[in-house]
Amino acid sequence: MGQGCLKVSKYLLFLFNLIFFLLGVLIMGFGLWLLLDKESFILVLNDDSSVKVGCYILIGVGGFSTLMGIVGCVGAIYEVRCLLGLYFTFLLLILIAQITAGALMHFNKPEMNKQVSKIVIQVLKNYPGNLSSTERAWDYIQKNMRCCGWNGLQDWDENMVIQNSSIELFPCSCRNSSTPAENLPDNGMCELTASDVFITGCSASVENWITTNLGVVLGICLGVAFVEILGMVLSFCLCRNVRAEDYTKVPKY
């Protein structure tokens, strides 16, 4: 009976580590997408070191989770106690780190929103219309979210190009699609009046975008945490029931 329970625990632990491995790949892939996507709001914030650090943390956590999934699978299938103990320890450390990071993000949310607003306003102020990657990302946001500026079109009053122009200018991406125009580009500055552009700011739409993607990240993290706890329980039970390592079971390459 005990041997049967041992086998069940072993294969359950292998299955959960396979899931853990796949979830780690998802987290790493999401971090890479945020870092490399050229048409997302994250690109606008990429000049801020904390945003890049956040992306690298996601990639690191995903990569480490993937590695731990492999270690757990090997330790479970070949009943290696040292690997099972190492696996349990690192799972506990990862779980503590995840809880700490989640708490910090929750309690620092107002400050994070304030920092994001500050960065975007600075981007708008220094927007010269030379089609840089950051500007294209912001133009993409304004055009597809049908908005202009962060809080509203008045944010563009601080832009240096508009202030020094003798004609009324707005980013071409601010143009209301219902306003007739001939051969206007989607990027850069265009001769437009306040009546030709969207009047609402992009903050609400961008916050919804962040909330949606944050929900995906949190969902994945909760799934990983659930698998981690199950993995800890199973690895502990399996480690206690494995009497001695038989390293001849482990394949040598």
Coordinates of N, CA and C in Angstrom, one line a residue:
M1 N 0.8 -1.2 0.0 CA 0.0 0.0 0.0 C 0.9 1.3 0.0
G2 N 2.0 1.2 0.9 CA 2.9 2.4 0.9 C 3.6 2.6 -0.4
Q3 N 4.0 1.5 -1.0 CA 4.7 1.6 -2.3 C 3.8 2.1 -3.4
G4 N 2.5 1.8 -3.3 CA 1.5 2.3 -4.3 C 1.4 3.8 -4.1
C5 N 1.3 4.3 -2.8 CA 1.1 5.7 -2.6 C 2.4 6.5 -3.0
L6 N 3.6 5.8 -2.9 CA 4.8 6.4 -3.3 C 4.8 6.7 -4.8
K7 N 4.3 5.7 -5.5 CA 4.3 5.8 -7.0 C 3.3 6.9 -7.4
V8 N 2.1 6.9 -6.8 CA 1.1 7.9 -7.1 C 1.7 9.3 -6.8
S9 N 2.4 9.5 -5.7 CA 3.0 10.8 -5.4 C 4.1 11.2 -6.4
K10 N 4.8 10.2 -6.8 CA 5.9 10.4 -7.8 C 5.4 10.9 -9.1
Y11 N 4.4 10.2 -9.6 CA 3.8 10.6 -10.9 C 3.0 11.9 -10.9
L12 N 2.3 12.1 -9.7 CA 1.6 13.4 -9.5 C 2.6 14.5 -9.5
L13 N 3.7 14.4 -8.8 CA 4.7 15.4 -8.7 C 5.3 15.7 -10.1
F14 N 5.5 14.6 -10.9 CA 6.0 14.8 -12.3 C 5.0 15.6 -13.1
L15 N 3.7 15.3 -13.0 CA 2.7 16.0 -13.7 C 2.6 17.4 -13.4
F16 N 2.6 17.7 -12.0 CA 2.6 19.1 -11.6 C 3.8 19.9 -12.0
N17 N 4.9 19.2 -12.1 CA 6.1 19.9 -12.5 C 6.1 20.2 -14.0
L18 N 5.5 19.3 -14.7 CA 5.3 19.6 -16.2 C 4.4 20.8 -16.4
I19 N 3.4 20.9 -15.6 CA 2.5 22.1 -15.6 C 3.3 23.4 -15.2
F20 N 4.1 23.2 -14.1 CA 4.9 24.3 -13.6 C 5.9 24.8 -14.7
F21 N 6.5 23.8 -15.4 CA 7.4 24.1 -16.5 C 6.7 25.0 -17.6
L22 N 5.5 24.6 -18.0 CA 4.8 25.3 -19.0 C 4.4 26.7 -18.5
L23 N 4.0 26.8 -17.3 CA 3.6 28.1 -16.7 C 4.8 29.0 -16.7
G24 N 6.0 28.5 -16.4 CA 7.2 29.3 -16.4 C 7.5 29.8 -17.8
V25 N 7.3 28.9 -18.8 CA 7.5 29.4 -20.1 C 6.6 30.5 -20.5
L26 N 5.3 30.4 -20.0 CA 4.4 31.5 -20.3 C 4.8 32.8 -19.7
I27 N 5.2 32.8 -18.4 CA 5.7 34.0 -17.7 C 6.9 34.6 -18.4
M28 N 7.8 33.8 -18.8 CA 9.0 34.2 -19.5 C 8.6 34.8 -20.9
G29 N 7.7 34.2 -21.6 CA 7.3 34.7 -22.9 C 6.5 36.0 -22.8
F30 N 5.7 36.2 -21.7 CA 5.0 37.5 -21.5 C 6.0 38.6 -21.2
G31 N 7.1 38.3 -20.4 CA 8.1 39.3 -20.1 C 8.8 39.7 -21.4
L32 N 9.2 38.7 -22.2 CA 9.8 39.0 -23.5 C 8.9 39.8 -24.4
W33 N 7.6 39.5 -24.4 CA 6.7 40.3 -25.2 C 6.6 41.8 -24.8
L34 N 6.6 42.0 -23.5 CA 6.5 43.4 -23.0 C 7.8 44.1 -23.3
L35 N 8.9 43.4 -23.3 CA 10.2 44.0 -23.6 C 10.5 44.3 -25.0
L36 N 9.9 43.5 -25.9 CA 10.3 43.5 -27.3 C 9.2 44.1 -28.2
D37 N 7.9 44.1 -27.7 CA 6.8 44.6 -28.6 C 7.0 46.0 -28.9
K38 N 6.9 46.4 -30.2 CA 7.2 47.7 -30.7 C 5.9 48.6 -30.8
E39 N 4.8 48.0 -30.4 CA 3.5 48.8 -30.6 C 2.7 48.7 -29.3
S40 N 3.3 48.5 -28.2 CA 2.6 48.5 -26.9 C 2.9 49.7 -26.1
F41 N 2.0 49.9 -25.1 CA 2.2 51.1 -24.2 C 3.5 50.9 -23.4
I42 N 4.0 49.7 -23.2 CA 5.2 49.5 -22.4 C 6.4 50.2 -23.1
L43 N 6.4 50.2 -24.4 CA 7.5 50.9 -25.2 C 7.6 52.4 -24.8
V44 N 6.5 53.0 -24.6 CA 6.5 54.4 -24.2 C 7.2 54.6 -22.9
L45 N 7.1 53.6 -22.0 CA 7.7 53.7 -20.7 C 9.1 53.1 -20.6
N46 N 9.6 52.6 -21.7 CA 10.9 51.9 -21.7 C 12.1 52.7 -21.3
D47 N 11.9 54.1 -21.3 CA 13.0 54.9 -20.8 C 13.1 54.9 -19.3
D48 N 12.1 54.4 -18.6 CA 12.1 54.3 -17.2 C 12.8 53.0 -16.8
S49 N 13.8 53.0 -16.0 CA 14.6 51.8 -15.6 C 13.7 50.8 -14.9
S50 N 12.8 51.3 -14.0 CA 12.0 50.4 -13.2 C 11.1 49.5 -14.1
V51 N 10.6 50.0 -15.3 CA 9.8 49.2 -16.2 C 10.7 48.1 -16.8
K52 N 11.9 48.5 -17.2 CA 12.7 47.4 -17.8 C 13.1 46.4 -16.8
V53 N 13.3 46.9 -15.5 CA 13.7 45.9 -14.5 C 12.5 45.0 -14.2
G54 N 11.3 45.5 -14.3 CA 10.1 44.6 -14.1 C 10.0 43.6 -15.2
C55 N 10.3 44.0 -16.5 CA 10.3 43.0 -17.6 C 11.4 41.9 -17.4
Y56 N 12.6 42.4 -16.9 CA 13.6 41.4 -16.7 C 13.3 40.5 -15.6
I57 N 12.6 41.0 -14.5 CA 12.2 40.1 -13.4 C 11.3 39.1 -13.9
L58 N 10.3 39.5 -14.7 CA 9.4 38.5 -15.3 C 10.1 37.4 -16.1
I59 N 11.0 37.8 -16.9 CA 11.8 36.9 -17.7 C 12.6 35.9 -16.8
G60 N 13.3 36.5 -15.8 CA 14.1 35.8 -14.8 C 13.2 34.8 -14.0
V61 N 12.1 35.2 -13.5 CA 11.2 34.3 -12.8 C 10.7 33.2 -13.7
G62 N 10.3 33.5 -14.9 CA 9.9 32.5 -15.8 C 10.9 31.5 -16.2
G63 N 12.2 32.0 -16.4 CA 13.3 31.1 -16.7 C 13.6 30.2 -15.5
F64 N 13.6 30.8 -14.3 CA 13.9 30.0 -13.1 C 12.9 29.0 -12.8
S65 N 11.6 29.4 -13.0 CA 10.5 28.4 -12.8 C 10.6 27.3 -13.8
T66 N 11.0 27.6 -15.1 CA 11.2 26.5 -16.0 C 12.3 25.5 -15.6
L67 N 13.4 26.1 -15.1 CA 14.5 25.3 -14.6 C 14.0 24.4 -13.5
M68 N 13.3 25.0 -12.5 CA 12.8 24.2 -11.4 C 11.9 23.1 -11.8
G69 N 11.1 23.4 -12.8 CA 10.2 22.3 -13.3 C 11.0 21.1 -13.8
I70 N 12.1 21.4 -14.4 CA 12.9 20.3 -14.9 C 13.5 19.5 -13.8
V71 N 14.1 20.3 -12.8 CA 14.7 19.7 -11.6 C 13.6 18.8 -10.8
G72 N 12.4 19.4 -10.7 CA 11.4 18.6 -10.0 C 11.0 17.3 -10.7
C73 N 10.9 17.4 -12.1 CA 10.6 16.2 -12.9 C 11.7 15.1 -12.7
V74 N 12.9 15.5 -12.8 CA 14.0 14.6 -12.6 C 14.0 14.0 -11.2
G75 N 13.9 14.9 -10.2 CA 13.9 14.4 -8.8 C 12.8 13.4 -8.5
A76 N 11.6 13.7 -9.1 CA 10.4 12.8 -8.9 C 10.6 11.5 -9.6
I77 N 10.9 11.5 -10.8 CA 10.9 10.3 -11.6 C 12.0 9.3 -11.1
Y78 N 13.2 9.9 -10.8 CA 14.3 9.1 -10.4 C 14.5 9.0 -8.9
E79 N 13.6 9.6 -8.1 CA 13.6 9.5 -6.7 C 14.9 9.9 -6.0
V80 N 15.4 11.1 -6.4 CA 16.7 11.6 -5.9 C 16.4 12.6 -4.8
R81 N 16.7 12.2 -3.5 CA 16.3 13.0 -2.4 C 16.9 14.4 -2.4
C82 N 18.2 14.5 -2.8 CA 18.8 15.8 -2.7 C 18.2 16.8 -3.7
L83 N 17.7 16.3 -4.9 CA 17.0 17.1 -5.8 C 15.7 17.5 -5.3
L84 N 15.0 16.6 -4.6 CA 13.7 16.9 -4.1 C 13.8 17.9 -3.0
G85 N 14.8 17.8 -2.1 CA 15.0 18.8 -1.1 C 15.3 20.1 -1.6
L86 N 16.2 20.2 -2.7 CA 16.6 21.4 -3.3 C 15.3 22.0 -4.0
Y87 N 14.5 21.2 -4.6 CA 13.3 21.7 -5.3 C 12.4 22.3 -4.3
F88 N 12.2 21.6 -3.1 CA 11.3 22.1 -2.1 C 11.7 23.5 -1.6
T89 N 13.0 23.6 -1.3 CA 13.6 24.9 -0.8 C 13.4 26.0 -1.8
F90 N 13.7 25.8 -3.0 CA 13.6 26.9 -4.0 C 12.1 27.2 -4.3
L91 N 11.2 26.2 -4.2 CA 9.8 26.5 -4.4 C 9.3 27.4 -3.2
L92 N 9.8 27.2 -2.0 CA 9.4 28.0 -0.9 C 9.9 29.4 -1.0
L93 N 11.2 29.6 -1.5 CA 11.8 30.9 -1.7 C 11.0 31.7 -2.8
I94 N 10.7 31.0 -3.9 CA 9.9 31.6 -5.0 C 8.6 32.1 -4.5
L95 N 7.9 31.2 -3.7 CA 6.6 31.6 -3.2 C 6.6 32.8 -2.3
I96 N 7.6 32.9 -1.5 CA 7.8 34.0 -0.6 C 8.1 35.3 -1.4
A97 N 8.9 35.2 -2.4 CA 9.2 36.3 -3.3 C 8.0 36.8 -4.1
Q98 N 7.2 35.9 -4.5 CA 6.0 36.2 -5.3 C 5.0 37.0 -4.4
I99 N 4.8 36.5 -3.1 CA 3.9 37.2 -2.2 C 4.4 38.6 -1.9
T100 N 5.7 38.7 -1.7 CA 6.3 40.0 -1.3 C 6.2 41.0 -2.5
A101 N 6.5 40.5 -3.7 CA 6.3 41.4 -4.9 C 4.9 41.8 -5.1
G102 N 4.0 40.9 -4.9 CA 2.5 41.2 -5.1 C 2.1 42.3 -4.1
A103 N 2.5 42.1 -2.8 CA 2.2 43.1 -1.8 C 2.8 44.5 -2.1
L104 N 4.0 44.5 -2.5 CA 4.7 45.8 -2.9 C 3.9 46.5 -4.0
M105 N 3.6 45.7 -5.0 CA 2.8 46.3 -6.2 C 1.5 46.8 -5.7
H106 N 0.8 46.1 -4.9 CA -0.5 46.5 -4.4 C -0.5 47.8 -3.6
F107 N 0.5 47.9 -2.7 CA 0.5 49.1 -1.8 C 1.2 50.3 -2.5
N108 N 1.9 50.0 -3.5 CA 2.6 51.1 -4.2 C 1.9 51.6 -5.5
K109 N 0.6 51.1 -5.7 CA -0.1 51.3 -6.9 C -0.3 52.8 -7.2
P110 N -0.7 53.7 -6.2 CA -0.9 55.1 -6.4 C 0.4 55.7 -6.9
E111 N 1.5 55.4 -6.3 CA 2.8 55.9 -6.7 C 3.2 55.5 -8.1
M112 N 2.9 54.2 -8.4 CA 3.1 53.7 -9.8 C 2.3 54.5 -10.8
N113 N 1.0 54.7 -10.5 CA 0.2 55.5 -11.5 C 0.8 56.9 -11.7
K114 N 1.2 57.5 -10.6 CA 1.8 58.9 -10.6 C 3.0 58.9 -11.5
Q115 N 3.9 57.9 -11.3 CA 5.1 57.8 -12.1 C 4.8 57.6 -13.6
V116 N 3.9 56.7 -13.9 CA 3.5 56.5 -15.3 C 3.0 57.8 -15.9
S117 N 2.2 58.5 -15.2 CA 1.6 59.8 -15.8 C 2.8 60.8 -16.0
K118 N 3.7 60.8 -15.1 CA 4.9 61.7 -15.2 C 5.7 61.4 -16.5
I119 N 5.9 60.1 -16.7 CA 6.7 59.7 -17.8 C 6.0 60.0 -19.1
V120 N 4.7 59.8 -19.2 CA 4.0 60.0 -20.5 C 3.9 61.5 -20.8
I121 N 3.7 62.3 -19.8 CA 3.6 63.8 -20.0 C 5.0 64.3 -20.5
Q122 N 6.1 63.7 -20.0 CA 7.4 64.1 -20.5 C 7.6 63.6 -22.0
V123 N 7.1 62.4 -22.3 CA 7.1 62.0 -23.7 C 6.4 62.9 -24.6
L124 N 5.2 63.4 -24.2 CA 4.4 64.3 -25.0 C 5.1 65.7 -25.2
K125 N 5.7 66.1 -24.1 CA 6.4 67.4 -24.1 C 7.6 67.4 -25.1
N126 N 8.3 66.3 -25.2 CA 9.5 66.2 -26.0 C 9.2 65.5 -27.4
Y127 N 8.0 65.3 -27.7 CA 7.6 64.7 -29.0 C 7.9 65.6 -30.2
P128 N 9.0 65.3 -31.0 CA 9.3 66.1 -32.1 C 8.7 65.7 -33.4
G129 N 8.1 64.5 -33.4 CA 7.6 64.0 -34.7 C 8.6 63.4 -35.7
N130 N 9.7 62.8 -35.2 CA 10.7 62.3 -36.1 C 10.6 60.8 -36.2
L131 N 9.4 60.2 -35.9 CA 9.1 58.8 -36.1 C 10.1 57.8 -35.4
S132 N 10.5 58.2 -34.1 CA 11.2 57.2 -33.3 C 10.3 56.1 -32.9
S133 N 10.9 55.0 -32.3 CA 10.0 53.9 -31.9 C 9.1 54.3 -30.8
T134 N 9.5 55.1 -29.9 CA 8.6 55.5 -28.8 C 7.4 56.4 -29.4
E135 N 7.7 57.3 -30.3 CA 6.7 58.1 -30.9 C 5.7 57.3 -31.7
R136 N 6.2 56.3 -32.5 CA 5.3 55.4 -33.2 C 4.4 54.6 -32.3
A137 N 5.0 54.2 -31.2 CA 4.1 53.5 -30.2 C 3.0 54.4 -29.7
W138 N 3.4 55.6 -29.3 CA 2.3 56.5 -28.8 C 1.3 56.9 -29.9
D139 N 1.8 57.1 -31.1 CA 0.8 57.3 -32.2 C -0.1 56.2 -32.4
Y140 N 0.4 55.0 -32.3 CA -0.4 53.8 -32.4 C -1.5 53.7 -31.4
I141 N -1.1 54.1 -30.1 CA -2.1 54.1 -29.0 C -3.2 55.2 -29.3
Q142 N -2.8 56.4 -29.7 CA -3.7 57.5 -29.9 C -4.7 57.1 -31.0
K143 N -4.2 56.6 -32.1 CA -5.0 56.3 -33.2 C -6.0 55.1 -32.9
N144 N -5.5 54.1 -32.3 CA -6.4 52.9 -32.1 C -7.3 53.0 -30.9
M145 N -6.8 53.8 -29.9 CA -7.7 54.0 -28.7 C -8.6 55.3 -28.9
R146 N -8.4 55.9 -30.0 CA -9.2 57.1 -30.3 C -9.2 58.2 -29.2
C147 N -7.9 58.6 -28.9 CA -7.7 59.5 -27.8 C -6.6 60.5 -28.2
C148 N -6.4 61.5 -27.4 CA -5.3 62.5 -27.7 C -4.8 63.0 -26.4
G149 N -3.4 62.9 -26.2 CA -2.8 63.3 -24.9 C -3.1 62.2 -23.8
W150 N -2.6 62.6 -22.6 CA -2.8 61.6 -21.5 C -4.1 61.9 -20.8
N151 N -4.2 63.2 -20.4 CA -5.5 63.6 -19.7 C -6.5 64.2 -20.7
G152 N -6.0 64.7 -21.8 CA -6.8 65.3 -22.8 C -5.9 66.0 -23.8
L153 N -6.5 66.6 -24.8 CA -5.7 67.3 -25.9 C -4.9 68.4 -25.4
Q154 N -5.3 69.0 -24.2 CA -4.6 70.1 -23.6 C -3.2 69.8 -23.2
D155 N -2.9 68.5 -23.1 CA -1.5 68.0 -22.7 C -0.5 68.4 -23.8
W156 N -1.0 68.6 -25.0 CA -0.1 68.9 -26.1 C 0.3 70.4 -26.1
D157 N -0.3 71.2 -25.3 CA 0.1 72.6 -25.2 C 1.5 72.8 -24.7
E158 N 2.0 71.8 -24.0 CA 3.4 71.9 -23.5 C 4.5 71.4 -24.5
N159 N 4.0 70.9 -25.6 CA 5.0 70.4 -26.6 C 5.8 71.5 -27.2
M160 N 7.1 71.3 -27.3 CA 8.0 72.4 -27.8 C 7.8 72.7 -29.2
V161 N 7.5 71.7 -30.1 CA 7.3 71.9 -31.5 C 6.0 72.8 -31.7
I162 N 4.9 72.4 -31.0 CA 3.7 73.1 -31.1 C 3.8 74.5 -30.6
Q163 N 4.5 74.7 -29.5 CA 4.7 76.1 -28.9 C 5.5 77.0 -29.9
N164 N 6.4 76.4 -30.6 CA 7.3 77.2 -31.5 C 6.7 77.3 -32.9
S165 N 5.5 76.8 -33.2 CA 5.0 76.8 -34.5 C 4.1 78.0 -34.7
S166 N 4.1 78.6 -35.9 CA 3.2 79.7 -36.2 C 1.8 79.3 -36.6
I167 N 1.6 78.0 -36.8 CA 0.3 77.4 -37.2 C -0.1 76.4 -36.1
E168 N -1.4 76.1 -36.1 CA -1.9 75.2 -35.1 C -1.6 73.7 -35.5
L169 N -0.9 73.0 -34.6 CA -0.5 71.7 -34.9 C -0.9 70.7 -33.8
F170 N -1.2 69.5 -34.3 CA -1.4 68.4 -33.4 C -0.8 67.1 -34.0
P171 N -0.5 66.1 -33.2 CA 0.0 64.9 -33.9 C -1.1 64.3 -34.8
C172 N -0.6 63.8 -35.9 CA -1.6 63.3 -36.9 C -2.4 62.2 -36.4
S173 N -1.9 61.4 -35.4 CA -2.6 60.3 -34.8 C -3.8 60.7 -34.0
C174 N -3.8 62.0 -33.6 CA -4.9 62.6 -32.8 C -6.1 62.9 -33.7
R175 N -6.0 62.8 -35.0 CA -7.1 63.3 -35.9 C -8.3 62.3 -35.7
N176 N -9.4 62.9 -35.5 CA -10.7 62.2 -35.4 C -11.0 61.6 -36.8
S177 N -11.2 60.3 -36.8 CA -11.3 59.6 -38.1 C -12.6 60.1 -38.9
S178 N -13.5 60.7 -38.2 CA -14.7 61.3 -38.8 C -14.4 62.6 -39.5
T179 N -13.2 63.2 -39.2 CA -12.9 64.5 -39.8 C -12.3 64.3 -41.2
P180 N -12.8 64.9 -42.2 CA -12.2 64.6 -43.5 C -10.8 65.2 -43.7
A181 N -10.0 64.4 -44.3 CA -8.6 64.8 -44.5 C -8.0 64.1 -45.8
E182 N -7.1 64.8 -46.4 CA -6.6 64.3 -47.7 C -5.1 63.9 -47.5
N183 N -4.8 62.6 -47.6 CA -3.4 62.1 -47.6 C -2.6 62.5 -46.3
L184 N -3.3 62.6 -45.2 CA -2.6 62.9 -43.9 C -1.9 61.6 -43.4
P185 N -0.7 61.7 -43.0 CA 0.0 60.5 -42.5 C -0.5 60.1 -41.1
D186 N -0.1 59.0 -40.6 CA -0.5 58.5 -39.3 C 0.4 58.9 -38.2
N187 N 1.6 59.4 -38.6 CA 2.6 59.8 -37.6 C 3.1 61.2 -37.8
G188 N 3.8 61.7 -36.8 CA 4.4 63.1 -37.0 C 3.3 64.1 -36.7
M189 N 3.6 65.4 -37.0 CA 2.7 66.5 -36.7 C 2.0 66.9 -38.0
C190 N 0.7 67.3 -37.8 CA -0.2 67.7 -38.9 C -0.8 69.1 -38.5
E191 N -1.2 69.8 -39.6 CA -1.9 71.1 -39.4 C -3.4 70.8 -39.1
L192 N -3.7 70.7 -37.8 CA -5.0 70.4 -37.4 C -5.5 71.4 -36.3
T193 N -6.8 71.6 -36.2 CA -7.4 72.4 -35.1 C -7.9 71.5 -34.0
A194 N -8.3 72.2 -32.9 CA -8.8 71.4 -31.8 C -10.1 70.7 -32.1
S195 N -10.8 71.2 -33.1 CA -12.1 70.6 -33.5 C -11.9 69.4 -34.4
D196 N -10.6 69.2 -34.9 CA -10.3 68.1 -35.8 C -9.8 66.8 -35.0
V197 N -9.6 66.9 -33.7 CA -8.9 65.9 -33.0 C -9.8 65.3 -31.9
F198 N -9.4 64.1 -31.4 CA -10.1 63.6 -30.2 C -9.9 64.5 -29.0
I199 N -10.9 64.6 -28.2 CA -10.8 65.4 -27.0 C -10.5 64.7 -25.8
T200 N -10.8 63.4 -25.8 CA -10.5 62.6 -24.6 C -9.1 62.1 -24.5
G201 N -8.6 62.0 -23.3 CA -7.2 61.5 -23.0 C -7.1 60.0 -23.1
C202 N -5.9 59.5 -23.1 CA -5.6 58.1 -23.3 C -5.5 57.4 -21.9
S203 N -5.5 58.1 -20.8 CA -5.2 57.5 -19.5 C -6.2 56.4 -19.2
A204 N -7.5 56.7 -19.4 CA -8.5 55.6 -19.0 C -8.3 54.4 -19.9
S205 N -8.1 54.6 -21.2 CA -7.9 53.4 -22.1 C -6.7 52.6 -21.8
V206 N -5.6 53.4 -21.5 CA -4.3 52.7 -21.2 C -4.4 52.0 -19.9
E207 N -5.1 52.6 -18.9 CA -5.2 51.9 -17.6 C -6.0 50.6 -17.8
N208 N -7.0 50.6 -18.6 CA -7.8 49.4 -18.9 C -6.9 48.4 -19.6
W209 N -6.0 48.8 -20.5 CA -5.1 47.9 -21.2 C -4.1 47.3 -20.1
I210 N -3.6 48.1 -19.2 CA -2.7 47.6 -18.2 C -3.4 46.6 -17.3
T211 N -4.6 47.0 -16.9 CA -5.4 46.1 -16.0 C -5.7 44.8 -16.6
T212 N -6.0 44.8 -17.9 CA -6.3 43.6 -18.7 C -5.1 42.7 -18.7
N213 N -3.9 43.3 -19.1 CA -2.7 42.5 -19.2 C -2.2 42.1 -17.8
L214 N -2.4 43.0 -16.8 CA -2.0 42.6 -15.4 C -2.8 41.5 -14.9
G215 N -4.1 41.4 -15.3 CA -5.0 40.3 -14.9 C -4.4 39.0 -15.5
V216 N -3.9 39.0 -16.7 CA -3.3 37.8 -17.3 C -2.1 37.4 -16.5
V217 N -1.2 38.4 -16.2 CA 0.0 38.1 -15.4 C -0.4 37.5 -14.0
L218 N -1.4 38.1 -13.3 CA -1.8 37.7 -12.0 C -2.4 36.3 -12.1
G219 N -3.2 36.1 -13.1 CA -3.8 34.7 -13.3 C -2.7 33.7 -13.5
I220 N -1.7 33.9 -14.3 CA -0.6 33.0 -14.5 C 0.1 32.8 -13.1
C221 N 0.4 33.9 -12.4 CA 1.1 33.8 -11.2 C 0.4 33.0 -10.1
L222 N -1.0 33.2 -10.1 CA -1.8 32.4 -9.1 C -1.8 30.9 -9.5
G223 N -1.8 30.7 -10.8 CA -1.7 29.3 -11.2 C -0.4 28.7 -10.8
V224 N 0.7 29.5 -11.0 CA 2.0 29.0 -10.6 C 2.1 28.7 -9.1
A225 N 1.5 29.7 -8.3 CA 1.5 29.5 -6.9 C 0.8 28.3 -6.4
F226 N -0.3 28.0 -7.1 CA -1.1 26.8 -6.8 C -0.3 25.5 -7.0
V227 N 0.4 25.5 -8.2 CA 1.2 24.4 -8.5 C 2.4 24.3 -7.6
E228 N 3.0 25.4 -7.2 CA 4.1 25.4 -6.3 C 3.7 24.8 -4.9
I229 N 2.6 25.2 -4.4 CA 2.1 24.6 -3.1 C 1.9 23.1 -3.2
L230 N 1.3 22.7 -4.3 CA 1.1 21.2 -4.5 C 2.4 20.5 -4.7
G231 N 3.3 21.2 -5.4 CA 4.7 20.6 -5.6 C 5.4 20.5 -4.3
M232 N 5.3 21.5 -3.4 CA 6.0 21.5 -2.1 C 5.5 20.3 -1.3
V233 N 4.1 20.1 -1.3 CA 3.5 19.1 -0.5 C 4.0 17.7 -1.0
L234 N 3.9 17.5 -2.3 CA 4.2 16.2 -2.9 C 5.7 15.9 -2.8
S235 N 6.6 17.0 -3.0 CA 8.0 16.7 -2.9 C 8.4 16.4 -1.4
F236 N 7.8 17.0 -0.5 CA 8.0 16.7 0.9 C 7.6 15.3 1.3
C237 N 6.5 14.9 0.8 CA 6.0 13.5 1.1 C 6.9 12.5 0.4
L238 N 7.2 12.8 -0.8 CA 8.1 11.8 -1.6 C 9.5 11.7 -1.0
C239 N 10.0 12.9 -0.5 CA 11.3 12.9 0.0 C 11.4 12.1 1.3
R240 N 10.3 12.2 2.1 CA 10.3 11.5 3.4 C 10.2 10.0 3.2
N241 N 9.5 9.6 2.1 CA 9.3 8.2 1.8 C 10.4 7.5 1.0
V242 N 11.3 8.3 0.4 CA 12.4 7.7 -0.3 C 13.5 7.4 0.7
R243 N 13.8 6.1 0.8 CA 14.7 5.7 1.9 C 16.2 6.0 1.5
A244 N 16.5 5.8 0.3 CA 17.9 6.0 -0.2 C 17.9 6.2 -1.7
E245 N 18.9 7.1 -2.1 CA 18.9 7.4 -3.5 C 19.6 6.2 -4.2
D246 N 19.0 5.9 -5.4 CA 19.6 4.9 -6.3 C 20.1 5.7 -7.5
Y247 N 21.3 6.2 -7.5 CA 21.7 7.1 -8.6 C 21.9 6.3 -9.9
T248 N 21.9 5.0 -9.9 CA 22.0 4.2 -11.1 C 20.8 4.3 -12.0
K249 N 19.7 4.9 -11.3 CA 18.4 5.1 -12.1 C 18.6 6.3 -13.0
V250 N 19.4 7.3 -12.6 CA 19.6 8.5 -13.4 C 20.4 8.3 -14.6
P251 N 19.8 8.6 -15.8 CA 20.6 8.4 -17.0 C 21.8 9.3 -17.1
K252 N 22.9 8.7 -17.7 CA 24.1 9.5 -17.8 C 24.3 9.8 -19.3
Y253 N 24.5 11.1 -19.6 CA 24.7 11.6 -21.0 C 26.1 12.1 -21.2

